[in-house]
Each structure stands twice: as C-alpha cells, then as structure tokens.
Amino acid sequence: HIVKKLESTKITQNNQAVLDHFASLTDDRKTHVLVNTDLLKFNKVVGSDIEIFGKALQLKQADIDGIRMVNSLSVPTQVHQIIQMWKSKNGKLATLGRFTKNLMDAEAAGARIYWDVFDQGVKEVTS
C-alpha cells in the first residue's frame, strides 16, 4: 500500500510532493458508484473552500450560493449538500474515481482537501 502511494507521488515545479490520489485507487474502487449513504463519509473532506469545491464538481454558482445560504452555520452540511447535488446530477456516473478527480481539481484550484478523511471514507464505502 505504501509503495503504491510513493510510486504515485509526483514532484511539482516548486519541489512539493503531490500525490495522485486517482492513481492510488484500485480499478474496483475507481468504478464504485457512490450511493447516498456513502456521501456521509465525505462531509469533512474539504475545509471552508465551498465555492472552489462546488466549482470543481461542476455545479452552477447559483446552486452553490443557495446551499451556502440555506446551511450558513454548518460547513459539513454545505459539503454534504454539494456532494448530494453532484450525485443527483451524475447518477450512475458518480463514481469514486470521478469524485477523486474532482477533489484533486479542487485542491489544484486552492481548496484545502483533507486526504486522510477521504482515505478513511474510501475504506468505509468500499469494504
């Protein structure tokens, strides 16, 4: 497991190690279609960067703003609502692999992603 993680680590121009989380998933995990109960495992996967996260999941600005207004006191609830909206828009294409790529896009755009929370969620939804 650790060897796979090390092999999928890339060095960026500024010499920071960036882990390719998509490459570290097995094929079975990449194609795992997320169901509504799975989504609860990822409520704390992103910090307060809700807008960046929503955009990385290709949601409309109006949808992101609506979620933020309705759930203004709870970031985990906002994250959950954003993931649920993404799931409903993607249906059977809402796979763990696609979600992982979207999280990597959010991180590349500046969002703080808690990969340890993500890894724990992956274990829970695929075991």
PDB file of C-alpha atoms in Angstrom:
ATOM      1  CA  HIS A   1       0.000   0.000   0.000  1.00  0.00           C
ATOM      2  CA  ILE A   2       2.739   2.453   0.961  1.00  0.00           C
ATOM      3  CA  VAL A   3       4.815   1.544  -2.094  1.00  0.00           C
ATOM      4  CA  LYS A   4       1.819   2.336  -4.333  1.00  0.00           C
ATOM      5  CA  LYS A   5       1.449   5.737  -2.657  1.00  0.00           C
ATOM      6  CA  LEU A   6       5.130   6.501  -3.087  1.00  0.00           C
ATOM      7  CA  GLU A   7       5.099   5.445  -6.730  1.00  0.00           C
ATOM      8  CA  SER A   8       2.139   7.718  -7.451  1.00  0.00           C
ATOM      9  CA  THR A   9       3.800  10.753  -5.861  1.00  0.00           C
ATOM     10  CA  LYS A  10       4.872  13.451  -8.300  1.00  0.00           C
ATOM     11  CA  ILE A  11       7.256  16.327  -7.718  1.00  0.00           C
ATOM     12  CA  THR A  12       5.936  19.672  -8.912  1.00  0.00           C
ATOM     13  CA  GLN A  13       7.980  22.606 -10.215  1.00  0.00           C
ATOM     14  CA  ASN A  14       8.329  24.097  -6.756  1.00  0.00           C
ATOM     15  CA  ASN A  15       9.506  20.720  -5.414  1.00  0.00           C
ATOM     16  CA  GLN A  16       6.350  19.980  -3.447  1.00  0.00           C
ATOM     17  CA  ALA A  17       5.233  16.375  -3.489  1.00  0.00           C
ATOM     18  CA  VAL A  18       1.745  15.969  -4.917  1.00  0.00           C
ATOM     19  CA  LEU A  19       0.085  12.595  -4.530  1.00  0.00           C
ATOM     20  CA  ASP A  20      -2.008  11.376  -7.450  1.00  0.00           C
ATOM     21  CA  HIS A  21      -4.921  10.051  -5.404  1.00  0.00           C
ATOM     22  CA  PHE A  22      -6.686   8.774  -8.509  1.00  0.00           C
ATOM     23  CA  ALA A  23      -3.737   6.545  -9.440  1.00  0.00           C
ATOM     24  CA  SER A  24      -3.642   5.160  -5.919  1.00  0.00           C
ATOM     25  CA  LEU A  25      -7.212   3.781  -6.222  1.00  0.00           C
ATOM     26  CA  THR A  26      -7.728   0.213  -7.411  1.00  0.00           C
ATOM     27  CA  ASP A  27      -9.847  -0.263 -10.535  1.00  0.00           C
ATOM     28  CA  ASP A  28     -12.706  -1.609  -8.388  1.00  0.00           C
ATOM     29  CA  ARG A  29     -12.617   1.491  -6.229  1.00  0.00           C
ATOM     30  CA  LYS A  30     -12.455   3.845  -9.229  1.00  0.00           C
ATOM     31  CA  THR A  31     -15.640   2.376 -10.677  1.00  0.00           C
ATOM     32  CA  HIS A  32     -17.513   2.165  -7.360  1.00  0.00           C
ATOM     33  CA  VAL A  33     -20.754   4.131  -7.838  1.00  0.00           C
ATOM     34  CA  LEU A  34     -21.367   6.274  -4.781  1.00  0.00           C
ATOM     35  CA  VAL A  35     -24.796   5.910  -3.184  1.00  0.00           C
ATOM     36  CA  ASN A  36     -26.420   8.434  -0.855  1.00  0.00           C
ATOM     37  CA  THR A  37     -25.246   6.665   2.306  1.00  0.00           C
ATOM     38  CA  ASP A  38     -21.653   6.763   1.005  1.00  0.00           C
ATOM     39  CA  LEU A  39     -21.798  10.539   0.725  1.00  0.00           C
ATOM     40  CA  LEU A  40     -21.963  10.915   4.508  1.00  0.00           C
ATOM     41  CA  LYS A  41     -18.386   9.623   4.742  1.00  0.00           C
ATOM     42  CA  PHE A  42     -17.052  12.666   2.867  1.00  0.00           C
ATOM     43  CA  ASN A  43     -18.737  15.577   4.712  1.00  0.00           C
ATOM     44  CA  LYS A  44     -15.452  16.697   6.244  1.00  0.00           C
ATOM     45  CA  VAL A  45     -13.199  16.101   3.243  1.00  0.00           C
ATOM     46  CA  VAL A  46     -12.908  19.785   2.374  1.00  0.00           C
ATOM     47  CA  GLY A  47     -12.299  22.838   4.536  1.00  0.00           C
ATOM     48  CA  SER A  48     -14.302  26.028   4.186  1.00  0.00           C
ATOM     49  CA  ASP A  49     -13.474  26.360   0.468  1.00  0.00           C
ATOM     50  CA  ILE A  50     -17.053  25.555  -0.506  1.00  0.00           C
ATOM     51  CA  GLU A  51     -17.083  27.667  -3.656  1.00  0.00           C
ATOM     52  CA  ILE A  52     -13.928  26.113  -5.104  1.00  0.00           C
ATOM     53  CA  PHE A  53     -15.196  22.656  -4.170  1.00  0.00           C
ATOM     54  CA  GLY A  54     -18.587  23.241  -5.819  1.00  0.00           C
ATOM     55  CA  LYS A  55     -16.987  24.589  -8.981  1.00  0.00           C
ATOM     56  CA  ALA A  56     -14.640  21.578  -9.143  1.00  0.00           C
ATOM     57  CA  LEU A  57     -17.744  19.378  -9.013  1.00  0.00           C
ATOM     58  CA  GLN A  58     -19.059  21.454 -11.933  1.00  0.00           C
ATOM     59  CA  LEU A  59     -22.024  22.905 -10.071  1.00  0.00           C
ATOM     60  CA  LYS A  60     -23.592  26.219 -11.042  1.00  0.00           C
ATOM     61  CA  GLN A  61     -22.800  29.306  -8.992  1.00  0.00           C
ATOM     62  CA  ALA A  62     -26.498  29.753  -8.150  1.00  0.00           C
ATOM     63  CA  ASP A  63     -26.631  26.210  -6.731  1.00  0.00           C
ATOM     64  CA  ILE A  64     -23.521  26.787  -4.611  1.00  0.00           C
ATOM     65  CA  ASP A  65     -24.863  30.117  -3.330  1.00  0.00           C
ATOM     66  CA  GLY A  66     -28.231  28.548  -2.484  1.00  0.00           C
ATOM     67  CA  ILE A  67     -26.599  25.763  -0.498  1.00  0.00           C
ATOM     68  CA  ARG A  68     -24.435  28.266   1.386  1.00  0.00           C
ATOM     69  CA  MET A  69     -27.431  30.453   2.281  1.00  0.00           C
ATOM     70  CA  VAL A  70     -29.668  27.621   3.467  1.00  0.00           C
ATOM     71  CA  ASN A  71     -26.913  25.978   5.553  1.00  0.00           C
ATOM     72  CA  SER A  72     -24.885  29.011   6.577  1.00  0.00           C
ATOM     73  CA  LEU A  73     -23.944  27.670  10.012  1.00  0.00           C
ATOM     74  CA  SER A  74     -22.592  24.256   9.062  1.00  0.00           C
ATOM     75  CA  VAL A  75     -19.754  23.698   6.599  1.00  0.00           C
ATOM     76  CA  PRO A  76     -20.082  19.869   6.767  1.00  0.00           C
ATOM     77  CA  THR A  77     -23.776  20.241   5.862  1.00  0.00           C
ATOM     78  CA  GLN A  78     -22.841  22.504   2.948  1.00  0.00           C
ATOM     79  CA  VAL A  79     -20.282  19.959   1.763  1.00  0.00           C
ATOM     80  CA  HIS A  80     -22.854  17.169   2.076  1.00  0.00           C
ATOM     81  CA  GLN A  81     -25.454  19.136   0.100  1.00  0.00           C
ATOM     82  CA  ILE A  82     -22.898  19.924  -2.611  1.00  0.00           C
ATOM     83  CA  ILE A  83     -21.901  16.257  -2.887  1.00  0.00           C
ATOM     84  CA  GLN A  84     -25.572  15.220  -2.973  1.00  0.00           C
ATOM     85  CA  MET A  85     -26.275  17.679  -5.779  1.00  0.00           C
ATOM     86  CA  TRP A  86     -23.259  16.368  -7.690  1.00  0.00           C
ATOM     87  CA  LYS A  87     -24.508  12.796  -7.150  1.00  0.00           C
ATOM     88  CA  SER A  88     -28.011  13.604  -8.366  1.00  0.00           C
ATOM     89  CA  LYS A  89     -26.644  15.342 -11.483  1.00  0.00           C
ATOM     90  CA  ASN A  90     -24.303  12.468 -12.332  1.00  0.00           C
ATOM     91  CA  GLY A  91     -26.378   9.437 -11.348  1.00  0.00           C
ATOM     92  CA  LYS A  92     -24.518   6.208 -12.161  1.00  0.00           C
ATOM     93  CA  LEU A  93     -21.545   8.252 -13.365  1.00  0.00           C
ATOM     94  CA  ALA A  94     -20.998   9.472  -9.785  1.00  0.00           C
ATOM     95  CA  THR A  95     -18.113   7.097  -9.189  1.00  0.00           C
ATOM     96  CA  LEU A  96     -15.434   7.229  -6.553  1.00  0.00           C
ATOM     97  CA  GLY A  97     -12.873   7.722  -9.317  1.00  0.00           C
ATOM     98  CA  ARG A  98     -14.669  10.736 -10.746  1.00  0.00           C
ATOM     99  CA  PHE A  99     -15.163  12.182  -7.250  1.00  0.00           C
ATOM    100  CA  THR A 100     -11.446  11.715  -6.552  1.00  0.00           C
ATOM    101  CA  LYS A 101     -10.504  13.575  -9.735  1.00  0.00           C
ATOM    102  CA  ASN A 102     -12.864  16.399  -8.796  1.00  0.00           C
ATOM    103  CA  LEU A 103     -11.263  16.643  -5.345  1.00  0.00           C
ATOM    104  CA  MET A 104      -7.830  16.816  -6.962  1.00  0.00           C
ATOM    105  CA  ASP A 105      -9.120  19.596  -9.243  1.00  0.00           C
ATOM    106  CA  ALA A 106     -10.446  21.462  -6.197  1.00  0.00           C
ATOM    107  CA  GLU A 107      -7.081  21.120  -4.461  1.00  0.00           C
ATOM    108  CA  ALA A 108      -5.255  22.335  -7.569  1.00  0.00           C
ATOM    109  CA  ALA A 109      -7.572  25.379  -7.583  1.00  0.00           C
ATOM    110  CA  GLY A 110      -6.661  26.169  -3.964  1.00  0.00           C
ATOM    111  CA  ALA A 111      -9.136  24.261  -1.796  1.00  0.00           C
ATOM    112  CA  ARG A 112      -7.879  22.513   1.324  1.00  0.00           C
ATOM    113  CA  ILE A 113      -8.650  18.802   0.931  1.00  0.00           C
ATOM    114  CA  TYR A 114      -8.265  16.502   3.925  1.00  0.00           C
ATOM    115  CA  TRP A 115      -6.959  13.378   2.219  1.00  0.00           C
ATOM    116  CA  ASP A 116      -6.797  11.400   5.458  1.00  0.00           C
ATOM    117  CA  VAL A 117     -10.582  11.888   5.838  1.00  0.00           C
ATOM    118  CA  PHE A 118     -11.013  10.935   2.182  1.00  0.00           C
ATOM    119  CA  ASP A 119      -8.905   7.765   2.580  1.00  0.00           C
ATOM    120  CA  GLN A 120     -10.941   6.726   5.619  1.00  0.00           C
ATOM    121  CA  GLY A 121     -14.168   7.346   3.679  1.00  0.00           C
ATOM    122  CA  VAL A 122     -12.887   5.246   0.774  1.00  0.00           C
ATOM    123  CA  LYS A 123     -12.172   2.357   3.137  1.00  0.00           C
ATOM    124  CA  GLU A 124     -15.621   2.604   4.671  1.00  0.00           C
ATOM    125  CA  VAL A 125     -17.571   2.770   1.410  1.00  0.00           C
ATOM    126  CA  THR A 126     -15.634   0.031  -0.389  1.00  0.00           C
ATOM    127  CA  SER A 127     -15.222  -2.566   2.362  1.00  0.00           C
TER     128      SER A 127
END
